[in-house]
Coordinates of C-alpha atoms and ligand atoms in Angstrom, one line a residue:
M268 CA -23.0 14.7 -8.5
S269 CA -21.4 14.3 -4.4
Q270 CA -22.6 17.3 -3.1
T271 CA -20.5 16.7 0.1
S272 CA -17.8 18.3 2.2
S273 CA -14.5 16.6 3.4
A274 CA -14.8 15.7 6.9
A275 CA -14.4 18.9 9.5
T276 CA -11.6 19.8 11.3
P277 CA -12.4 19.6 15.2
P278 CA -12.0 22.8 17.1
G279 CA -8.9 23.5 19.0
R280 CA -6.8 21.5 16.3
S281 CA -4.2 23.2 13.6
A282 CA -2.2 20.6 12.1
P283 CA -3.7 18.6 8.7
W284 CA -5.6 16.2 9.4
W285 CA -2.8 14.1 7.2
R286 CA 0.1 14.6 9.1
D287 CA -1.1 11.7 11.8
A288 CA -3.3 10.1 10.4
V289 CA -4.3 7.0 10.6
I290 CA -5.9 5.4 6.8
Y291 CA -7.2 2.2 6.8
Q292 CA -6.6 0.3 3.6
V293 CA -10.4 -0.9 2.0
Y294 CA -9.2 -3.6 -0.9
P295 CA -12.6 -3.5 -2.2
R296 CA -12.7 -7.5 -3.8
S297 CA -12.4 -8.3 -0.2
F298 CA -14.3 -6.2 1.9
A299 CA -18.2 -6.2 1.8
D300 CA -19.9 -8.4 -1.1
A301 CA -23.8 -6.2 -0.5
D302 CA -25.0 -8.3 -3.7
G303 CA -23.4 -11.8 -2.6
D304 CA -21.8 -12.9 -6.1
G305 CA -18.9 -13.4 -4.0
M306 CA -16.7 -10.0 -4.5
G307 CA -16.9 -7.1 -2.5
D308 CA -18.5 -3.7 -3.6
L309 CA -19.1 -0.3 -3.0
P310 CA -22.4 -0.3 -0.8
G311 CA -20.9 -3.7 1.0
I312 CA -18.2 -1.2 1.7
T313 CA -20.4 1.6 2.5
S314 CA -22.6 -0.8 5.1
R315 CA -19.3 -1.5 7.0
L316 CA -17.9 1.8 7.2
Q317 CA -19.2 2.4 10.8
H318 CA -16.7 -0.7 11.8
L319 CA -14.0 2.0 10.7
A320 CA -15.4 4.5 13.0
D321 CA -15.4 2.0 16.2
L322 CA -12.2 1.2 14.8
G323 CA -10.7 5.0 15.4
V324 CA -9.4 5.2 12.4
D325 CA -8.9 9.1 10.7
A326 CA -9.7 7.4 6.9
L327 CA -9.7 4.9 4.9
W328 CA -7.9 4.4 1.2
L329 CA -9.8 3.1 -1.4
S330 CA -7.9 -0.1 -3.5
P331 CA -9.0 1.0 -7.6
V332 CA -13.1 0.2 -8.3
Y333 CA -12.7 2.1 -12.1
P334 CA -13.7 0.0 -14.6
S335 CA -11.0 -3.0 -15.5
P336 CA -11.0 -6.3 -16.8
Q337 CA -9.4 -7.3 -13.4
K338 CA -6.3 -9.1 -14.9
D339 CA -4.5 -7.3 -12.2
A340 CA -7.3 -6.9 -9.7
G341 CA -8.3 -3.5 -10.8
Y342 CA -4.9 -1.9 -11.0
D343 CA -5.5 -2.5 -14.5
V344 CA -7.5 0.1 -15.2
A345 CA -9.6 0.5 -18.6
D346 CA -11.4 3.8 -18.1
Y347 CA -10.5 6.5 -15.3
R348 CA -14.0 8.4 -14.2
D349 CA -15.7 5.4 -13.6
V350 CA -17.0 2.6 -11.3
E351 CA -16.3 -1.4 -12.1
P352 CA -20.3 -2.1 -12.5
V353 CA -18.8 -5.5 -10.4
F354 CA -18.5 -2.5 -7.8
G355 CA -21.5 -0.6 -8.4
T356 CA -21.5 3.0 -9.8
L357 CA -20.5 6.6 -9.4
A358 CA -23.8 7.2 -7.5
D359 CA -22.5 4.5 -5.3
F360 CA -19.3 6.3 -4.9
D361 CA -20.9 9.2 -3.7
A362 CA -23.0 7.7 -1.4
L363 CA -19.8 6.1 0.1
A364 CA -17.8 9.3 0.5
E365 CA -20.8 10.5 2.0
R366 CA -21.4 8.5 4.4
A367 CA -17.9 8.3 5.0
H368 CA -17.1 12.8 5.8
A369 CA -20.6 11.9 8.2
L370 CA -18.8 9.5 10.1
G371 CA -15.8 11.8 10.2
L372 CA -13.6 9.4 8.0
R373 CA -11.5 11.2 4.8
V374 CA -11.4 9.1 2.1
V375 CA -8.5 8.5 -0.4
V376 CA -8.4 6.7 -3.9
D377 CA -6.1 4.9 -5.5
I378 CA -4.8 6.6 -8.9
V379 CA -2.7 4.2 -11.8
P380 CA -0.9 6.3 -13.8
N381 CA 2.0 3.9 -14.8
H382 CA -0.2 1.9 -17.0
T383 CA -3.8 1.3 -18.3
S384 CA -5.0 -1.8 -19.3
T385 CA -5.2 -3.3 -22.9
E386 CA -9.1 -2.3 -22.8
H387 CA -8.2 1.2 -22.0
A388 CA -9.7 3.2 -25.4
W389 CA -5.9 4.4 -25.5
F390 CA -4.6 1.4 -26.1
R391 CA -7.4 0.1 -28.2
A392 CA -7.3 3.3 -30.5
A393 CA -3.2 2.6 -30.6
L394 CA -3.3 -0.8 -31.9
A395 CA -5.9 0.6 -34.4
A396 CA -3.8 3.5 -35.4
G397 CA -0.5 1.5 -36.0
P398 CA 3.4 2.3 -35.6
G399 CA 4.4 6.1 -35.3
S400 CA 0.2 7.5 -35.1
P401 CA 0.5 10.2 -32.3
E402 CA -1.9 7.1 -30.6
R403 CA 1.0 5.1 -30.0
S404 CA 2.9 7.5 -28.5
R405 CA 0.9 7.6 -25.5
Y406 CA 2.1 4.7 -24.7
V407 CA 6.2 3.1 -25.3
F408 CA 5.7 1.2 -28.1
R409 CA 9.2 0.5 -30.1
E410 CA 10.7 -2.0 -32.8
G411 CA 11.8 -4.8 -32.1
R412 CA 15.9 -6.4 -32.3
G413 CA 16.9 -9.1 -34.4
E414 CA 17.1 -8.9 -38.0
H415 CA 13.1 -9.8 -37.9
G416 CA 12.3 -7.6 -34.8
E417 CA 11.9 -10.5 -33.4
Q418 CA 13.8 -10.2 -30.5
P419 CA 12.1 -7.7 -27.5
P420 CA 13.6 -4.0 -27.9
N421 CA 15.8 -4.2 -24.6
S422 CA 16.5 -6.8 -21.7
W423 CA 13.5 -5.6 -19.6
R424 CA 11.6 -8.3 -17.2
S425 CA 8.1 -7.3 -16.2
V426 CA 7.9 -7.5 -11.9
F427 CA 5.0 -9.9 -12.4
G428 CA 8.0 -12.7 -14.6
G429 CA 8.9 -12.8 -18.0
P430 CA 9.9 -10.3 -20.5
A431 CA 8.5 -6.4 -20.0
W432 CA 7.7 -6.3 -23.5
T433 CA 4.8 -7.6 -25.9
R434 CA 5.0 -8.1 -29.5
V435 CA 1.5 -6.9 -31.7
A436 CA -0.2 -8.2 -34.3
D437 CA 2.1 -5.5 -37.1
G438 CA 5.3 -6.5 -35.1
S439 CA 6.0 -3.8 -33.1
W440 CA 6.5 -4.7 -29.4
Y441 CA 5.0 -2.3 -26.1
L442 CA 6.7 -1.6 -22.7
H443 CA 4.8 -3.3 -19.5
L444 CA 6.4 -3.3 -16.3
F445 CA 3.6 -5.4 -14.8
D446 CA 1.3 -7.8 -17.2
S447 CA 1.4 -7.9 -20.7
S448 CA -2.5 -6.7 -19.7
Q449 CA -1.0 -3.6 -17.6
P450 CA 0.7 -1.4 -21.0
D451 CA 3.2 1.9 -19.7
L452 CA 2.6 5.2 -20.8
D453 CA 4.9 7.7 -22.1
W454 CA 5.3 10.5 -19.6
T455 CA 7.2 12.3 -21.7
N456 CA 3.7 12.7 -23.7
P457 CA 2.1 15.9 -22.5
E458 CA -1.0 14.3 -23.5
V459 CA -0.5 12.0 -20.7
D460 CA 0.0 14.5 -18.0
A461 CA -2.8 16.7 -19.1
E462 CA -5.3 13.9 -19.4
F463 CA -4.2 13.1 -15.3
R464 CA -4.2 16.5 -14.1
D465 CA -7.8 15.9 -15.8
V466 CA -9.0 12.6 -14.3
L467 CA -7.7 14.2 -10.5
R468 CA -10.2 17.4 -11.2
F469 CA -12.6 14.8 -11.8
W470 CA -12.3 13.0 -8.5
L471 CA -11.6 16.2 -6.2
R472 CA -14.9 17.5 -7.7
R473 CA -16.8 14.4 -6.3
G474 CA -15.1 15.5 -2.6
V475 CA -12.6 12.8 -2.5
D476 CA -9.7 13.5 0.3
G477 CA -6.4 12.3 -1.8
F478 CA -5.0 10.1 -3.8
R479 CA -2.4 7.1 -3.8
I480 CA -0.6 7.4 -6.5
D481 CA 0.4 3.6 -7.6
V482 CA 3.8 2.6 -8.8
A483 CA 4.7 6.4 -8.1
H484 CA 8.4 5.6 -8.8
G485 CA 7.9 4.1 -12.6
L486 CA 6.3 6.8 -14.4
V487 CA 9.3 8.9 -16.4
K488 CA 12.1 5.7 -17.6
A489 CA 15.6 6.8 -18.2
E490 CA 16.1 8.1 -22.0
G491 CA 16.9 5.7 -24.2
L492 CA 15.7 2.7 -21.9
P493 CA 18.6 1.8 -21.4
E494 CA 19.3 -2.1 -20.4
W495 CA 18.5 -3.4 -17.1
D496 CA 18.6 -7.1 -17.3
H497 CA 17.6 -8.6 -13.7
E498 CA 14.9 -10.1 -12.4
Q499 CA 11.9 -7.3 -10.7
A500 CA 10.3 -7.1 -7.8
L501 CA 8.5 -4.7 -6.4
L502 CA 9.3 -5.1 -3.3
D503 CA 13.3 -4.8 -4.1
G504 CA 12.5 -0.8 -4.5
A505 CA 14.7 1.5 -6.9
D506 CA 17.3 1.4 -4.1
G507 CA 20.9 1.0 -7.1
A508 CA 22.9 0.7 -3.9
D509 CA 21.2 -2.9 -4.0
G510 CA 21.6 -3.1 -7.5
P511 CA 22.9 -6.7 -8.8
D512 CA 26.2 -5.2 -10.6
G513 CA 27.3 -3.6 -7.4
P514 CA 29.1 -0.6 -8.2
D515 CA 29.3 0.3 -12.0
G516 CA 28.8 4.1 -11.4
A517 CA 31.4 6.5 -12.3
D518 CA 32.0 7.8 -8.8
G519 CA 31.3 3.7 -7.4
S520 CA 28.5 3.9 -6.9
A521 CA 25.6 1.8 -8.5
R522 CA 23.7 2.5 -11.4
R523 CA 19.9 2.8 -10.5
P524 CA 17.5 1.0 -12.1
P525 CA 16.9 2.6 -15.8
M526 CA 12.8 1.9 -15.1
W527 CA 12.3 3.2 -11.3
D528 CA 13.0 6.6 -9.7
Q529 CA 14.2 8.8 -12.4
E530 CA 14.5 12.4 -11.6
G531 CA 11.8 13.1 -14.3
V532 CA 9.2 12.0 -11.9
H533 CA 9.4 15.0 -9.7
E534 CA 7.8 17.3 -12.5
V535 CA 4.8 14.9 -12.5
Y536 CA 3.9 15.4 -9.0
R537 CA 5.0 19.1 -8.9
G538 CA 2.1 19.7 -11.5
W539 CA -0.5 17.3 -9.5
R540 CA 0.1 20.0 -6.0
R541 CA -0.7 22.3 -8.0
V542 CA -3.9 20.7 -9.2
L543 CA -4.3 20.3 -5.6
E544 CA -4.1 23.6 -4.5
E545 CA -6.7 24.7 -7.1
H546 CA -9.1 23.0 -4.9
P547 CA -10.5 23.7 -1.5
G548 CA -9.8 21.8 1.3
E549 CA -6.8 19.9 2.6
R550 CA -6.0 16.9 -0.5
I551 CA -3.6 14.7 -0.5
L552 CA -0.9 13.0 -2.3
V553 CA 0.4 9.6 -1.3
A554 CA 2.8 8.0 -3.0
E555 CA 3.3 4.5 -2.9
A556 CA 7.3 4.8 -3.9
W557 CA 9.6 1.1 -3.2
V558 CA 12.7 3.7 -3.2
S559 CA 15.2 3.5 -0.3
P560 CA 17.6 4.8 1.5
P561 CA 15.1 7.4 3.0
E562 CA 16.7 10.3 1.8
R563 CA 15.6 9.3 -1.8
L564 CA 12.3 8.6 -1.1
V565 CA 11.6 12.0 0.6
R566 CA 12.2 13.6 -2.2
Y567 CA 9.0 12.8 -3.6
L568 CA 7.7 15.1 -0.7
R569 CA 9.4 18.2 -0.7
S570 CA 7.4 21.5 0.0
D571 CA 5.9 21.5 -3.4
E572 CA 5.1 17.6 -4.4
M573 CA 3.2 15.0 -2.1
H574 CA 2.2 14.7 1.6
Q575 CA 3.4 11.2 2.2
A576 CA 5.2 8.4 1.1
F577 CA 4.5 4.4 2.1
N578 CA 7.4 3.5 4.5
F579 CA 8.1 -0.1 3.2
D580 CA 11.9 -0.3 4.3
Y581 CA 9.6 -0.3 8.5
L582 CA 7.9 -2.9 6.6
R583 CA 10.5 -4.8 5.1
A584 CA 12.3 -4.4 8.0
P585 CA 13.3 -7.8 10.2
W586 CA 12.0 -8.4 13.5
R587 CA 15.1 -7.9 15.4
A588 CA 15.4 -4.5 17.8
G589 CA 18.8 -3.3 15.8
D590 CA 17.3 -3.0 12.8
L591 CA 13.9 -1.9 14.2
R592 CA 15.9 0.9 15.3
R593 CA 18.1 1.7 12.3
V594 CA 14.8 1.8 10.1
V595 CA 13.0 4.1 12.7
D596 CA 16.1 6.8 13.2
A597 CA 16.8 6.6 9.3
T598 CA 13.0 7.2 8.6
L599 CA 12.6 10.6 10.8
A600 CA 15.7 11.9 10.0
A601 CA 15.2 12.0 6.5
H602 CA 11.4 13.1 6.7
D603 CA 13.3 15.7 8.7
L604 CA 15.1 17.0 6.1
V605 CA 12.2 17.8 4.2
G606 CA 9.8 18.8 7.4
A607 CA 7.1 16.1 6.0
P608 CA 5.8 13.7 8.4
S609 CA 7.0 10.0 8.7
T610 CA 4.6 7.0 7.9
W611 CA 4.3 3.4 9.1
V612 CA 3.1 0.6 7.1
L613 CA 3.3 -3.4 8.2
S614 CA 0.8 -4.7 5.7
N615 CA -1.2 -3.9 2.6
H616 CA -2.7 -6.1 -0.4
D617 CA 1.2 -6.7 -1.9
V618 CA 3.1 -8.5 0.9
V619 CA 2.5 -11.6 3.4
R620 CA 0.1 -10.7 6.3
H621 CA 2.2 -9.6 9.1
A622 CA 0.9 -11.5 11.4
S623 CA 2.3 -14.6 9.6
R624 CA 5.4 -12.9 8.2
L625 CA 6.2 -12.5 11.8
G626 CA 5.7 -15.9 12.1
Y627 CA 9.0 -17.3 10.1
P628 CA 12.7 -16.5 12.1
A629 CA 13.8 -12.8 12.2
G630 CA 15.7 -12.2 9.4
S631 CA 13.7 -15.1 7.0
E632 CA 10.4 -13.4 6.6
P633 CA 9.1 -13.6 3.1
A634 CA 8.0 -10.5 1.2
S635 CA 5.2 -11.8 -1.2
G636 CA 3.2 -14.8 -1.3
V637 CA 3.3 -18.1 0.3
G638 CA 1.7 -21.9 -0.4
P639 CA 0.5 -24.9 0.5
D640 CA 4.4 -26.8 0.1
D641 CA 6.4 -23.9 1.4
P642 CA 7.8 -23.5 5.0
Q643 CA 4.7 -22.6 6.9
P644 CA 4.9 -19.8 9.9
D645 CA 4.3 -20.7 13.4
A646 CA 1.2 -18.9 13.7
A647 CA 1.0 -18.6 17.4
L648 CA 4.1 -16.7 17.0
G649 CA 4.0 -14.8 14.5
L650 CA 0.3 -13.2 16.1
R651 CA 1.9 -12.5 19.2
R652 CA 5.1 -10.5 17.4
A653 CA 2.6 -8.9 14.9
R654 CA 0.6 -7.3 18.0
A655 CA 3.6 -6.6 19.5
A656 CA 4.8 -5.0 16.2
T657 CA 1.5 -2.7 15.9
T658 CA 1.7 -1.6 19.2
L659 CA 5.3 -0.3 18.7
M660 CA 4.4 1.1 14.7
L661 CA 1.2 3.0 16.2
G662 CA 3.1 4.3 19.1
L663 CA 5.9 6.4 16.7
P664 CA 4.3 10.1 15.5
G665 CA 3.3 10.3 12.5
G666 CA 1.0 8.3 9.7
A667 CA 0.2 4.6 9.7
Y668 CA -1.2 2.7 7.6
L669 CA -3.7 -0.9 8.4
Y670 CA -4.4 -3.1 6.2
Q671 CA -8.3 -4.5 6.3
G672 CA -7.9 -7.8 8.7
E673 CA -4.9 -6.9 10.8
E674 CA -7.4 -5.1 13.0
L675 CA -8.7 -8.8 13.3
G676 CA -4.8 -10.6 13.5
L677 CA -5.8 -12.5 10.2
P678 CA -3.3 -14.2 9.4
E679 CA -2.2 -14.7 5.3
V680 CA -3.9 -18.2 3.8
T681 CA -1.0 -20.4 2.4
T682 CA -3.1 -22.8 1.5
L683 CA -5.2 -21.8 -1.5
P684 CA -4.9 -23.8 -4.3
A685 CA -2.9 -23.9 -7.5
Q686 CA -6.4 -23.4 -9.0
V687 CA -7.7 -20.7 -7.3
R688 CA -5.0 -18.3 -7.6
Q689 CA -5.5 -15.1 -9.6
D690 CA -2.4 -12.7 -9.3
P691 CA -0.9 -12.6 -12.5
S692 CA 2.6 -12.7 -11.0
F693 CA 1.6 -16.6 -10.1
A694 CA 0.9 -17.5 -13.7
R695 CA 3.2 -15.1 -15.6
T696 CA 6.2 -17.3 -13.1
G697 CA 4.7 -20.4 -13.3
G698 CA 3.8 -20.3 -9.8
A699 CA 6.9 -19.7 -8.6
D700 CA 6.3 -16.4 -7.1
R701 CA 3.0 -18.1 -4.9
G702 CA 1.8 -14.1 -5.9
R703 CA -0.3 -12.4 -3.5
D704 CA -3.7 -13.4 -3.2
G705 CA -3.1 -14.7 0.0
C706 CA -3.6 -11.3 1.5
R707 CA -6.4 -11.1 -0.1
V708 CA -9.4 -13.6 1.5
P709 CA -12.8 -12.0 2.4
I710 CA -13.1 -10.1 5.7
P711 CA -15.0 -12.5 8.1
W712 CA -17.3 -10.2 9.7
S713 CA -20.1 -12.7 11.6
G714 CA -21.4 -15.8 12.0
E715 CA -20.6 -19.8 11.9
E716 CA -20.6 -20.4 8.0
P717 CA -18.5 -19.0 4.9
S718 CA -18.8 -16.2 4.1
Y719 CA -19.2 -14.9 7.6
G720 CA -21.1 -12.4 6.7
F721 CA -18.7 -11.2 3.7
G722 CA -21.9 -11.7 1.6
P723 CA -25.5 -12.6 2.3
G724 CA -24.7 -16.1 1.2
S725 CA -21.7 -18.3 1.4
A726 CA -19.7 -16.8 -2.0
S727 CA -16.2 -15.6 -1.9
W728 CA -14.0 -15.1 -4.4
L729 CA -11.8 -16.8 -2.7
P730 CA -12.4 -19.5 -0.5
Q731 CA -11.7 -18.9 3.5
P732 CA -10.1 -20.7 6.2
P733 CA -12.8 -22.4 8.8
S734 CA -10.8 -20.9 11.4
W735 CA -11.3 -17.5 10.8
R736 CA -14.7 -18.1 11.8
E737 CA -13.3 -17.2 15.6
L738 CA -11.4 -14.1 14.0
S739 CA -14.5 -12.4 12.9
V740 CA -15.6 -8.9 13.8
A741 CA -18.7 -9.7 15.9
A742 CA -16.9 -12.4 17.5
Q743 CA -14.1 -10.4 18.7
S744 CA -16.0 -7.6 19.6
G745 CA -16.3 -7.0 23.3
A746 CA -14.0 -9.7 23.9
E747 CA -11.1 -9.4 26.3
G748 CA -7.8 -10.1 24.8
S749 CA -8.8 -9.7 20.9
T750 CA -6.8 -8.2 18.7
L751 CA -9.8 -6.2 17.6
E752 CA -10.0 -4.9 21.4
L753 CA -6.4 -4.2 21.3
Y754 CA -6.7 -2.0 18.1
R755 CA -9.1 0.3 18.9
R756 CA -7.6 0.4 22.3
L757 CA -4.5 1.7 20.6
L758 CA -6.1 4.1 18.6
A759 CA -8.3 5.5 20.8
V760 CA -4.6 6.1 23.0
R761 CA -2.8 7.6 20.6
R762 CA -5.2 9.6 19.3
E763 CA -6.1 11.2 23.2
H764 CA -2.6 11.5 23.7
G765 CA -1.3 12.9 20.2
L766 CA 1.1 10.5 19.6
G767 CA 0.7 11.1 16.0
L768 CA 2.1 14.6 16.5
G769 CA 4.7 13.8 19.2
A770 CA 8.2 13.8 19.5
L771 CA 10.4 10.4 19.8
R772 CA 13.2 9.9 22.3
W773 CA 14.7 6.7 22.7
V774 CA 15.3 6.0 26.3
D775 CA 17.7 3.5 28.5
L776 CA 15.3 1.1 30.4
P777 CA 17.6 -0.2 33.5
G778 CA 18.4 -3.7 33.1
A779 CA 17.0 -3.9 29.5
G780 CA 19.5 -5.0 26.7
P781 CA 19.9 -4.3 23.0
D782 CA 16.8 -6.8 22.5
V783 CA 13.9 -4.2 24.3
L784 CA 13.0 -0.9 22.5
A785 CA 12.2 2.1 24.4
F786 CA 11.2 4.9 23.8
R787 CA 9.0 8.3 25.2
N788 CA 6.5 10.0 22.5
G789 CA 5.2 12.7 24.8
D790 CA 3.7 11.5 28.2
V791 CA 3.5 7.9 26.3
L792 CA 6.2 5.8 27.3
V793 CA 6.3 2.7 25.1
V794 CA 8.5 -0.5 25.0
A795 CA 8.8 -3.3 23.2
N796 CA 10.2 -6.9 24.1
L797 CA 12.0 -8.4 21.5
G798 CA 14.7 -10.8 22.9
A799 CA 13.8 -14.0 25.4
Q800 CA 14.1 -12.8 28.8
P801 CA 11.1 -10.5 30.0
V802 CA 11.7 -6.8 31.0
A803 CA 10.3 -4.9 33.8
A804 CA 8.3 -2.2 33.5
P805 CA 9.9 0.9 34.8
A806 CA 8.9 1.8 38.6
G807 CA 5.7 3.8 38.9
A808 CA 4.8 3.3 35.6
R809 CA 1.0 2.8 34.7
A810 CA 0.7 0.9 31.7
L811 CA -2.0 2.1 29.2
V812 CA -2.0 -0.8 26.3
A813 CA -0.3 -4.1 25.9
S814 CA 0.1 -6.1 23.3
G815 CA -0.2 -9.4 25.6
E816 CA -0.2 -10.0 29.5
L817 CA 2.5 -8.3 31.6
P818 CA 2.7 -11.1 34.4
G819 CA 4.5 -9.0 37.6
G820 CA 4.4 -6.2 35.9
A821 CA 6.7 -7.2 33.4
L822 CA 6.8 -7.5 29.3
P823 CA 7.8 -11.0 28.3
T824 CA 9.3 -11.9 24.8
D825 CA 7.5 -10.2 21.5
T826 CA 5.4 -8.3 23.8
A827 CA 5.3 -4.2 23.7
A828 CA 3.0 -1.4 26.3
W829 CA 2.8 1.7 26.5
F830 CA 2.9 3.6 29.8
A831 CA 2.0 6.2 31.3
L832 CA 4.8 8.1 33.4
P833 CA 4.5 9.2 36.9
A834 CA 4.2 13.3 36.7
Ligands
GLC1067 C1 1.2 -1.6 -7.2 C2 -0.4 -2.1 -6.9 C3 0.0 -3.3 -7.0 C4 -0.1 -3.6 -8.9 C5 0.8 -2.7 -8.9 C6 0.6 -2.7 -10.9 O1 2.3 -2.1 -6.3 O2 0.5 -2.0 -5.2 O3 -1.2 -4.3 -6.2 O4 -0.1 -4.9 -8.8 O5 1.1 -1.6 -8.6 O6 -0.7 -1.7 -10.6

């Protein structure tokens, strides 16, 4: 077992590390491949951690590395206390954590409590034990409808397409909000809760600094599993107000989907918080909860629950000044209610990379997956806006999440042929949902040929486009104006000026119209111009960092910059 302790808190700093942390998501399949099998692994990640330290982030969040048949890229967990052999061993995990801590980086791991894999020992036992058994009561088994039980128990649909129920050999059905290989656990069964608290302890003892909770809003279902006959998509969130039915509650409000954001989930996280508090150090729980409005989301962040939640409203906001300002205001106001820091995020392994998403007209940004026959993004526009969007984001107070490769300006790979796509949502919808593979293509590190340093040879589980040669870490390091150097500079200035612990105050810039966002955060002025006309920087302001050129000191369209104001 790892003997390393968490990274030390620097002297003179009183706020807990996570309140303003920039956390970098490592997607293990695609980060770095030490053994050359085309699939990333833990020794690969460890060998590349210096990149994260050089970038200037505070922590890494590791997507799941547990033993898994990889039907959903590791979010189908067969054993929560071990490492998938393709990724390495527990000793490799310990080595990774030790190296990260030595570099001053915290380590957050992913926990997947909504469902297990069908390969998990519990599910195998449930199948073997048969209907009505205690083994089955850890999952959501029900009898079907219809004369012979041949119809699913209710109308719920899987997020990945198709029905949310699968029938087993003896005629019972089990619930899976995701792929049929991901049976939902029954969180009303105390054994389930006890097991997960023990799993948390297992990883806390190994020295992890926190947990990202997968589908945190899904664990508890409404009693009786009431009907919900609507298409599901992760990105839709659990906002009853947007419910396809429109208002239908007694008070005229929309009904909340019965599988998301139910009251009972909060009790689970209160229990988990107590587990964390049994352990020394500042360890955190982070909610992946597609919940809005923000007043609902921050209920996960009450002082006895989680520490942070992903701000997907920000990720989903169109590239329009008014929309962004509304989201920022609503976020800050809601988080203030519970005294939690807000977070900001633009990309992750489930959505179209923002360098491509923003290459579509504002308001028509695609959510998940683009295929070769779909309208293609304007790559130059997308990158320009992505750089501005990140410059805006990292100027905001609170924490921020980065997704591996965004610091290189990597675009979504939109041209992947059907036969290489592996996301279950692609197959389950007959290709109608293009799936998330396009944001999961292995990272280019160096060199002239694929796999561009991802592994020792040419193998990579998804093919990398030839254009990625110019986007590699080596190609961008030290190159003036590169996206990598922009991120490094942003993170350095952010740290130096304490922007993550700052506060935002909107500013009216003289001559700037409604398409310009400008705010003060501490002694820094952040300006983003989303309009067509250039905007002059305030007199005497000194540019600290900018997403693009500032001809004559003015910000052209789709450019953001940070300025030091004259004393
Ligand atoms: C989360 C993950 C996603 C996964 C799903 C089911 O949303 O981020 O990748 O497919 O949960 O576990």
